Amino acid sequence: MDLKVICVLSVTLLVALSTLTEGKMLPTRCQCKLPPRERRNCGYPGISAADCRKAGCCFNASVPGVPWCFAPKPKKVRKVCPNEPQARVNCGFPGITAKECERKGCCFRAPPAGVPWCYYHRVMEE
């Protein structure tokens, strides 16, 4: 391969990887409230608070002998069936029964006509 091609590919790869890491969501305060014994390491020795948070992790150096950069608690979510007909996203096919729809893990509500009766749940954060 030509050196110019290798350089262009390298730069493209670096830009793509940096875009992926920037997309990490910062954990909330509640997600970082973990007893020290439950902390799971999320960094490397000597990681800075800024680098730890950039990785989407929690940082707390107040307790010696446990990870300071640690994985946050997962967000609590629940599935709800949207009530508004315009919010329904089709999950089935014409003529699907309620039982078939629910077996697929979807919501089923027949009325009104002209909108999906079998539709996906919406995930809500608690």
PDB file of C-alpha atoms in Angstrom:
ATOM      1  CA  MET A   1       0.000   0.000   0.000  1.00  0.00           C
ATOM      2  CA  ASP A   2       1.056   3.534  -0.718  1.00  0.00           C
ATOM      3  CA  LEU A   3       2.198   5.604   2.286  1.00  0.00           C
ATOM      4  CA  LYS A   4      -0.416   8.298   1.542  1.00  0.00           C
ATOM      5  CA  VAL A   5      -3.204   5.691   1.612  1.00  0.00           C
ATOM      6  CA  ILE A   6      -1.958   4.321   4.935  1.00  0.00           C
ATOM      7  CA  CYS A   7      -1.849   7.842   6.416  1.00  0.00           C
ATOM      8  CA  VAL A   8      -5.376   8.656   5.207  1.00  0.00           C
ATOM      9  CA  LEU A   9      -6.720   5.364   6.579  1.00  0.00           C
ATOM     10  CA  SER A  10      -4.966   5.965   9.912  1.00  0.00           C
ATOM     11  CA  VAL A  11      -6.422   9.459  10.264  1.00  0.00           C
ATOM     12  CA  THR A  12      -9.894   8.197   9.309  1.00  0.00           C
ATOM     13  CA  LEU A  13      -9.660   5.439  11.911  1.00  0.00           C
ATOM     14  CA  LEU A  14      -8.542   7.878  14.627  1.00  0.00           C
ATOM     15  CA  VAL A  15     -11.417  10.274  13.849  1.00  0.00           C
ATOM     16  CA  ALA A  16     -13.927   7.417  13.904  1.00  0.00           C
ATOM     17  CA  LEU A  17     -12.626   6.081  17.232  1.00  0.00           C
ATOM     18  CA  SER A  18     -12.611   9.514  18.859  1.00  0.00           C
ATOM     19  CA  THR A  19     -16.201  10.044  17.711  1.00  0.00           C
ATOM     20  CA  LEU A  20     -17.217   6.766  19.344  1.00  0.00           C
ATOM     21  CA  THR A  21     -15.657   7.668  22.684  1.00  0.00           C
ATOM     22  CA  GLU A  22     -17.211  11.148  22.666  1.00  0.00           C
ATOM     23  CA  GLY A  23     -20.643   9.549  22.378  1.00  0.00           C
ATOM     24  CA  LYS A  24     -20.442   7.975  25.861  1.00  0.00           C
ATOM     25  CA  MET A  25     -23.113   9.188  28.241  1.00  0.00           C
ATOM     26  CA  LEU A  26     -21.922  10.601  31.551  1.00  0.00           C
ATOM     27  CA  PRO A  27     -23.348   8.724  34.506  1.00  0.00           C
ATOM     28  CA  THR A  28     -25.756  10.508  36.838  1.00  0.00           C
ATOM     29  CA  ARG A  29     -24.966  11.135  40.511  1.00  0.00           C
ATOM     30  CA  CYS A  30     -27.392   8.388  41.501  1.00  0.00           C
ATOM     31  CA  GLN A  31     -25.598   5.904  39.256  1.00  0.00           C
ATOM     32  CA  CYS A  32     -22.315   6.702  41.012  1.00  0.00           C
ATOM     33  CA  LYS A  33     -23.662   6.225  44.559  1.00  0.00           C
ATOM     34  CA  LEU A  34     -22.278   2.748  45.140  1.00  0.00           C
ATOM     35  CA  PRO A  35     -20.967   1.258  48.366  1.00  0.00           C
ATOM     36  CA  PRO A  36     -17.169   0.940  48.012  1.00  0.00           C
ATOM     37  CA  ARG A  37     -17.310  -2.879  48.229  1.00  0.00           C
ATOM     38  CA  GLU A  38     -19.597  -2.979  45.150  1.00  0.00           C
ATOM     39  CA  ARG A  39     -17.307  -0.925  42.882  1.00  0.00           C
ATOM     40  CA  ARG A  40     -16.116  -2.632  39.688  1.00  0.00           C
ATOM     41  CA  ASN A  41     -12.899  -1.225  38.262  1.00  0.00           C
ATOM     42  CA  CYS A  42     -13.407   0.842  35.110  1.00  0.00           C
ATOM     43  CA  GLY A  43      -9.974   2.364  34.604  1.00  0.00           C
ATOM     44  CA  TYR A  44      -6.278   1.778  34.809  1.00  0.00           C
ATOM     45  CA  PRO A  45      -3.825   2.587  37.639  1.00  0.00           C
ATOM     46  CA  GLY A  46      -3.315   6.345  37.879  1.00  0.00           C
ATOM     47  CA  ILE A  47      -6.253   7.318  35.650  1.00  0.00           C
ATOM     48  CA  SER A  48      -7.317  10.939  36.072  1.00  0.00           C
ATOM     49  CA  ALA A  49     -10.843  11.923  37.050  1.00  0.00           C
ATOM     50  CA  ALA A  50     -11.321  13.580  33.641  1.00  0.00           C
ATOM     51  CA  ASP A  51     -10.199  10.487  31.693  1.00  0.00           C
ATOM     52  CA  CYS A  52     -12.351   8.270  33.894  1.00  0.00           C
ATOM     53  CA  ARG A  53     -15.455  10.390  33.243  1.00  0.00           C
ATOM     54  CA  LYS A  54     -14.662  10.573  29.518  1.00  0.00           C
ATOM     55  CA  ALA A  55     -14.844   6.762  29.522  1.00  0.00           C
ATOM     56  CA  GLY A  56     -18.380   6.965  30.957  1.00  0.00           C
ATOM     57  CA  CYS A  57     -17.305   5.882  34.443  1.00  0.00           C
ATOM     58  CA  CYS A  58     -17.609   7.302  37.967  1.00  0.00           C
ATOM     59  CA  PHE A  59     -14.649   8.722  39.899  1.00  0.00           C
ATOM     60  CA  ASN A  60     -14.329   8.984  43.685  1.00  0.00           C
ATOM     61  CA  ALA A  61     -10.905   8.913  45.331  1.00  0.00           C
ATOM     62  CA  SER A  62     -12.147   9.322  48.907  1.00  0.00           C
ATOM     63  CA  VAL A  63     -11.920   5.635  49.898  1.00  0.00           C
ATOM     64  CA  PRO A  64      -8.454   4.013  49.816  1.00  0.00           C
ATOM     65  CA  GLY A  65      -8.070   0.401  48.771  1.00  0.00           C
ATOM     66  CA  VAL A  66     -11.019   0.262  46.341  1.00  0.00           C
ATOM     67  CA  PRO A  67     -11.304   1.297  42.688  1.00  0.00           C
ATOM     68  CA  TRP A  68     -11.510   5.071  42.313  1.00  0.00           C
ATOM     69  CA  CYS A  69     -12.630   4.824  38.696  1.00  0.00           C
ATOM     70  CA  PHE A  70     -15.582   2.454  38.665  1.00  0.00           C
ATOM     71  CA  ALA A  71     -18.525   1.341  36.553  1.00  0.00           C
ATOM     72  CA  PRO A  72     -21.804   3.154  37.280  1.00  0.00           C
ATOM     73  CA  LYS A  73     -24.999   1.401  38.326  1.00  0.00           C
ATOM     74  CA  PRO A  74     -27.150   0.624  35.289  1.00  0.00           C
ATOM     75  CA  LYS A  75     -30.028   3.016  34.672  1.00  0.00           C
ATOM     76  CA  LYS A  76     -33.411   1.733  35.741  1.00  0.00           C
ATOM     77  CA  VAL A  77     -35.802   1.442  32.847  1.00  0.00           C
ATOM     78  CA  ARG A  78     -39.285   0.077  32.353  1.00  0.00           C
ATOM     79  CA  LYS A  79     -41.288  -0.803  29.278  1.00  0.00           C
ATOM     80  CA  VAL A  80     -44.583   0.990  28.697  1.00  0.00           C
ATOM     81  CA  CYS A  81     -47.177   0.685  25.954  1.00  0.00           C
ATOM     82  CA  PRO A  82     -47.765   4.168  24.507  1.00  0.00           C
ATOM     83  CA  ASN A  83     -51.401   5.293  24.720  1.00  0.00           C
ATOM     84  CA  GLU A  84     -51.229   7.760  21.839  1.00  0.00           C
ATOM     85  CA  PRO A  85     -52.032   6.022  18.512  1.00  0.00           C
ATOM     86  CA  GLN A  86     -49.569   8.278  16.624  1.00  0.00           C
ATOM     87  CA  ALA A  87     -46.706   7.035  18.861  1.00  0.00           C
ATOM     88  CA  ARG A  88     -47.178   3.390  17.824  1.00  0.00           C
ATOM     89  CA  VAL A  89     -44.377   1.738  15.844  1.00  0.00           C
ATOM     90  CA  ASN A  90     -45.516  -1.392  14.010  1.00  0.00           C
ATOM     91  CA  CYS A  91     -44.332  -4.693  15.455  1.00  0.00           C
ATOM     92  CA  GLY A  92     -46.674  -7.093  13.690  1.00  0.00           C
ATOM     93  CA  PHE A  93     -48.407  -7.780  10.407  1.00  0.00           C
ATOM     94  CA  PRO A  94     -51.988  -7.432   9.133  1.00  0.00           C
ATOM     95  CA  GLY A  95     -54.259  -9.870  10.948  1.00  0.00           C
ATOM     96  CA  ILE A  96     -51.898 -10.637  13.843  1.00  0.00           C
ATOM     97  CA  THR A  97     -53.712 -11.823  16.964  1.00  0.00           C
ATOM     98  CA  ALA A  98     -53.164 -10.385  20.430  1.00  0.00           C
ATOM     99  CA  LYS A  99     -51.571 -13.655  21.560  1.00  0.00           C
ATOM    100  CA  GLU A 100     -49.112 -13.705  18.594  1.00  0.00           C
ATOM    101  CA  CYS A 101     -48.244 -10.065  19.199  1.00  0.00           C
ATOM    102  CA  GLU A 102     -47.599 -10.554  22.911  1.00  0.00           C
ATOM    103  CA  ARG A 103     -45.476 -13.636  22.152  1.00  0.00           C
ATOM    104  CA  LYS A 104     -43.242 -11.309  20.143  1.00  0.00           C
ATOM    105  CA  GLY A 105     -42.933  -9.129  23.252  1.00  0.00           C
ATOM    106  CA  CYS A 106     -45.025  -6.285  21.856  1.00  0.00           C
ATOM    107  CA  CYS A 107     -48.117  -4.325  22.903  1.00  0.00           C
ATOM    108  CA  PHE A 108     -51.546  -5.027  21.416  1.00  0.00           C
ATOM    109  CA  ARG A 109     -54.488  -2.633  21.373  1.00  0.00           C
ATOM    110  CA  ALA A 110     -57.016  -2.884  18.544  1.00  0.00           C
ATOM    111  CA  PRO A 111     -58.717   0.506  18.257  1.00  0.00           C
ATOM    112  CA  PRO A 112     -58.515   2.803  16.289  1.00  0.00           C
ATOM    113  CA  ALA A 113     -58.374   1.746  12.650  1.00  0.00           C
ATOM    114  CA  GLY A 114     -55.510   2.976  10.492  1.00  0.00           C
ATOM    115  CA  VAL A 115     -52.745   2.588  13.113  1.00  0.00           C
ATOM    116  CA  PRO A 116     -50.724  -0.470  14.133  1.00  0.00           C
ATOM    117  CA  TRP A 117     -52.553  -2.688  16.613  1.00  0.00           C
ATOM    118  CA  CYS A 118     -49.401  -4.633  17.434  1.00  0.00           C
ATOM    119  CA  TYR A 119     -46.648  -2.169  18.339  1.00  0.00           C
ATOM    120  CA  TYR A 120     -43.341  -1.855  20.192  1.00  0.00           C
ATOM    121  CA  HIS A 121     -42.988  -0.820  23.836  1.00  0.00           C
ATOM    122  CA  ARG A 122     -41.412   2.483  24.677  1.00  0.00           C
ATOM    123  CA  VAL A 123     -38.536   2.323  27.179  1.00  0.00           C
ATOM    124  CA  MET A 124     -38.755   4.915  29.951  1.00  0.00           C
ATOM    125  CA  GLU A 125     -36.024   5.808  32.456  1.00  0.00           C
ATOM    126  CA  GLU A 126     -37.107   5.772  36.094  1.00  0.00           C
TER     127      GLU A 126
END
